[in-house]
């Protein structure tokens, strides 16, 4: 240790649990290695995908010589914000028509959550947020660092590998009035377990009766079922009752714009006047944080969403990604069934979205990495998007060995 440095007392931070999987994978020289840790789509050939419609939009932007690189306003690109609200709340949403929604462009889902959290920490009367157990690893840090107190509510039932609906209702029922509740709009990460429409309605009734404030994280709209409207159903249910809520959107998955960092935060308010005041305060959160958002990614999204042909082309490509993931679920389930792997694996086809919570324990995951060069997070979450027809047999063998040889 160099004692002459003013930073000599700094200890090395642990690797990010999810990103660390990729670091370990990259160091492995085995030709059989398989990375099921990363939350990014891959083609059947295991390659990253840039959507054709995204390439087309970018080409149009490049060819438009009237475009300049001036700063965007603090709240971002106006077209992008308007179209993002329309995408998640629906074109005919009364909240949009009545100007009760304020939308600000943010740095993908993470940035949208952080801006929303900072706003709530400054201006909302209740500083406790309830998040599902389990949830995306970054949620706890995002809300905690913004100044909110983070508590968990029951969500996943390891015994059924499904939803602990009773536990969820009990925990939210016991939450102090006014508490904030983080809800995954669809394709819950990491479990892939979503409430049914009927269960969502019960959650809505309970939350509204207790004055709990919903904060939706929508990272997978259209990517879960292949249908943009269906995947926004939970959010629209809460907006339809006239109540208030927050929604963070990301275009990382559904447009494949991961590294462009494109997202939006929308806050649905009771009146247009409140929405306008809320927006004025959101600007004060954003300005000292990053001044204003980047222009390129948001321009791609706006170009696609405002052109009917490009929008339709996008929905076809989006549906194809969702269908491939659903097909991988079926293939893995069929393969495990044919292999006679002990246990019930039906949760693989019941869960939805990019991830499957396999039910494998930490020791089994470590065994699969060591013996089969398969990389995933230690909680047994696998990215279905990282699988292909070619790699399903290898994964099946690894799961079979882990289940039969490791307790």
Short mmCIF file of C-alpha atoms in Angstrom, two decimals, residues 151-337:
data_model
loop_
_atom_site.label_atom_id
_atom_site.label_comp_id
_atom_site.label_asym_id
_atom_site.label_seq_id
_atom_site.Cartn_x
_atom_site.Cartn_y
_atom_site.Cartn_z
CA UNK A 151 -37.87 -2.10 3.04
CA UNK A 152 -38.89 -5.35 1.35
CA UNK A 153 -42.24 -7.00 0.75
CA UNK A 154 -42.67 -10.72 0.05
CA UNK A 155 -42.91 -11.53 -3.64
CA UNK A 156 -41.32 -14.81 -4.69
CA UNK A 157 -42.16 -18.19 -3.20
CA UNK A 158 -39.17 -20.57 -3.58
CA UNK A 159 -41.40 -23.59 -2.84
CA UNK A 160 -43.66 -23.00 -5.87
CA UNK A 161 -41.13 -20.92 -7.83
CA UNK A 162 -44.09 -18.60 -8.32
CA UNK A 163 -45.69 -15.58 -6.67
CA UNK A 164 -46.18 -15.44 -2.88
CA UNK A 165 -49.40 -13.50 -3.40
CA UNK A 166 -50.68 -13.92 0.16
CA UNK A 167 -47.37 -12.70 1.58
CA UNK A 168 -47.38 -9.75 -0.81
CA UNK A 169 -50.88 -8.67 0.26
CA UNK A 170 -50.04 -9.07 3.95
CA UNK A 171 -46.84 -7.03 3.71
CA UNK A 172 -48.36 -4.21 1.66
CA UNK A 173 -51.40 -4.30 3.94
CA UNK A 174 -49.10 -3.73 6.93
CA UNK A 175 -47.10 -0.93 5.25
CA UNK A 176 -47.61 2.55 6.75
CA UNK A 177 -50.13 4.67 4.85
CA UNK A 178 -48.49 6.74 2.12
CA UNK A 179 -45.47 4.46 1.68
CA UNK A 180 -43.96 4.23 -1.81
CA UNK A 181 -44.09 0.80 -3.45
CA UNK A 182 -41.81 -0.24 -6.30
CA UNK A 183 -43.57 -2.47 -8.81
CA UNK A 184 -42.08 -4.18 -11.87
CA UNK A 185 -44.52 -3.33 -14.70
CA UNK A 186 -43.92 -6.73 -16.33
CA UNK A 187 -41.24 -9.44 -16.62
CA UNK A 188 -40.12 -9.21 -13.00
CA UNK A 189 -36.34 -9.20 -12.68
CA UNK A 190 -34.84 -11.58 -11.50
CA UNK A 191 -37.70 -14.09 -11.11
CA UNK A 192 -39.73 -13.78 -14.34
CA UNK A 193 -42.82 -14.15 -12.11
CA UNK A 194 -45.64 -11.64 -12.74
CA UNK A 195 -49.04 -11.25 -11.07
CA UNK A 196 -52.10 -12.17 -13.16
CA UNK A 197 -54.46 -9.38 -14.27
CA UNK A 198 -56.83 -10.35 -11.43
CA UNK A 199 -53.99 -10.23 -8.91
CA UNK A 200 -52.89 -6.83 -10.23
CA UNK A 201 -56.42 -5.56 -9.66
CA UNK A 202 -56.30 -6.75 -6.03
CA UNK A 203 -52.90 -5.10 -5.58
CA UNK A 204 -54.31 -1.87 -7.02
CA UNK A 205 -57.34 -1.89 -4.73
CA UNK A 206 -55.22 -2.57 -1.65
CA UNK A 207 -52.67 0.13 -2.52
CA UNK A 208 -55.28 2.76 -3.30
CA UNK A 209 -57.24 1.97 -0.11
CA UNK A 210 -54.07 2.52 1.94
CA UNK A 211 -52.84 5.53 -0.03
CA UNK A 212 -49.64 3.72 -1.10
CA UNK A 213 -47.79 5.45 -3.96
CA UNK A 214 -46.92 3.17 -6.92
CA UNK A 215 -43.53 3.61 -8.59
CA UNK A 216 -43.39 1.39 -11.69
CA UNK A 217 -40.15 0.18 -13.21
CA UNK A 218 -40.90 -0.62 -16.85
CA UNK A 219 -37.76 -2.10 -18.39
CA UNK A 220 -39.37 -4.69 -20.67
CA UNK A 221 -42.46 -3.21 -22.35
CA UNK A 222 -43.16 -5.31 -25.46
CA UNK A 223 -40.15 -7.50 -24.72
CA UNK A 224 -42.00 -9.80 -22.31
CA UNK A 225 -45.07 -10.91 -24.28
CA UNK A 226 -44.26 -9.32 -27.63
CA UNK A 227 -47.27 -7.00 -27.15
CA UNK A 228 -46.59 -3.38 -26.11
CA UNK A 229 -50.11 -2.78 -24.80
CA UNK A 230 -50.35 -6.03 -22.82
CA UNK A 231 -47.00 -5.39 -21.13
CA UNK A 232 -48.18 -1.94 -19.99
CA UNK A 233 -51.47 -3.29 -18.62
CA UNK A 234 -50.49 -3.06 -14.96
CA UNK A 235 -49.43 0.59 -15.26
CA UNK A 236 -52.56 1.58 -17.19
CA UNK A 237 -54.75 -0.05 -14.56
CA UNK A 238 -53.34 2.31 -11.92
CA UNK A 239 -53.64 5.36 -14.19
CA UNK A 240 -57.25 4.52 -15.15
CA UNK A 241 -58.48 4.98 -11.58
CA UNK A 242 -57.43 8.65 -11.62
CA UNK A 243 -54.80 8.16 -8.94
CA UNK A 244 -51.18 9.27 -8.95
CA UNK A 245 -48.10 7.19 -9.77
CA UNK A 246 -44.57 7.27 -11.12
CA UNK A 247 -43.20 5.23 -14.03
CA UNK A 248 -39.59 4.74 -15.11
CA UNK A 249 -39.09 3.56 -18.70
CA UNK A 250 -36.06 2.08 -20.41
CA UNK A 251 -35.47 1.53 -24.12
CA UNK A 252 -32.41 -0.66 -23.49
CA UNK A 253 -34.18 -3.98 -24.05
CA UNK A 254 -37.14 -3.22 -26.30
CA UNK A 255 -35.15 -1.17 -28.83
CA UNK A 256 -31.77 -2.72 -28.06
CA UNK A 257 -30.39 0.73 -27.17
CA UNK A 258 -28.44 -0.50 -24.12
CA UNK A 259 -25.36 1.69 -24.44
CA UNK A 260 -27.29 4.77 -25.63
CA UNK A 261 -28.81 5.11 -22.13
CA UNK A 262 -32.31 6.17 -23.21
CA UNK A 263 -35.11 6.34 -20.67
CA UNK A 264 -37.91 8.47 -19.28
CA UNK A 265 -39.51 9.24 -15.95
CA UNK A 266 -43.21 10.07 -15.96
CA UNK A 267 -45.19 11.28 -12.98
CA UNK A 268 -48.97 11.11 -13.23
CA UNK A 269 -50.58 13.80 -11.08
CA UNK A 270 -54.13 14.70 -10.00
CA UNK A 271 -54.24 17.98 -11.96
CA UNK A 272 -52.37 19.75 -14.76
CA UNK A 273 -51.31 22.47 -12.32
CA UNK A 274 -49.69 19.93 -9.96
CA UNK A 275 -47.96 18.24 -12.93
CA UNK A 276 -46.48 21.55 -14.02
CA UNK A 277 -45.16 22.29 -10.52
CA UNK A 278 -43.75 18.77 -10.23
CA UNK A 279 -41.89 19.27 -13.52
CA UNK A 280 -40.37 22.52 -12.26
CA UNK A 281 -38.93 20.62 -9.29
CA UNK A 282 -37.73 17.71 -11.44
CA UNK A 283 -35.61 20.25 -13.33
CA UNK A 284 -33.96 21.23 -10.05
CA UNK A 285 -33.11 17.57 -9.41
CA UNK A 286 -31.65 17.04 -12.90
CA UNK A 287 -29.69 20.28 -13.40
CA UNK A 288 -26.99 19.68 -10.74
CA UNK A 289 -26.95 15.93 -11.50
CA UNK A 290 -26.12 15.95 -15.24
CA UNK A 291 -27.53 19.25 -16.58
CA UNK A 292 -29.42 17.71 -19.50
CA UNK A 293 -29.61 14.33 -21.24
CA UNK A 294 -27.85 13.11 -24.43
CA UNK A 295 -29.51 13.76 -27.77
CA UNK A 296 -28.67 10.78 -29.98
CA UNK A 297 -30.53 7.86 -28.40
CA UNK A 298 -33.66 9.89 -27.72
CA UNK A 299 -33.67 11.07 -31.34
CA UNK A 300 -33.57 7.44 -32.52
CA UNK A 301 -36.57 6.57 -30.33
CA UNK A 302 -38.55 9.67 -31.38
CA UNK A 303 -37.83 9.00 -35.08
CA UNK A 304 -39.21 5.46 -34.78
CA UNK A 305 -42.22 6.25 -32.58
CA UNK A 306 -43.51 9.15 -34.67
CA UNK A 307 -43.40 7.36 -38.05
CA UNK A 308 -46.17 4.78 -38.54
CA UNK A 309 -44.13 2.54 -40.88
CA UNK A 310 -41.07 2.55 -38.64
CA UNK A 311 -43.19 1.98 -35.55
CA UNK A 312 -44.79 -1.06 -37.22
CA UNK A 313 -41.38 -2.33 -38.33
CA UNK A 314 -40.19 -1.99 -34.72
CA UNK A 315 -43.14 -3.98 -33.31
CA UNK A 316 -42.34 -6.83 -35.73
CA UNK A 317 -38.67 -6.94 -34.68
CA UNK A 318 -39.64 -6.61 -31.02
CA UNK A 319 -42.10 -9.48 -31.30
CA UNK A 320 -39.39 -11.63 -32.91
CA UNK A 321 -37.08 -11.08 -29.90
CA UNK A 322 -39.86 -11.95 -27.46
CA UNK A 323 -40.82 -15.06 -29.46
CA UNK A 324 -37.22 -16.30 -29.54
CA UNK A 325 -36.98 -16.01 -25.74
CA UNK A 326 -40.33 -17.80 -25.25
CA UNK A 327 -39.11 -20.53 -27.61
CA UNK A 328 -35.87 -20.91 -25.58
CA UNK A 329 -37.99 -21.47 -22.46
CA UNK A 330 -39.92 -24.23 -24.20
CA UNK A 331 -36.76 -25.85 -25.58
CA UNK A 332 -35.04 -25.87 -22.18
CA UNK A 333 -38.15 -27.27 -20.48
CA UNK A 334 -38.52 -29.99 -23.14
CA UNK A 335 -34.83 -30.84 -22.93
CA UNK A 336 -34.86 -31.20 -19.12
CA UNK A 337 -38.04 -33.31 -19.33
#
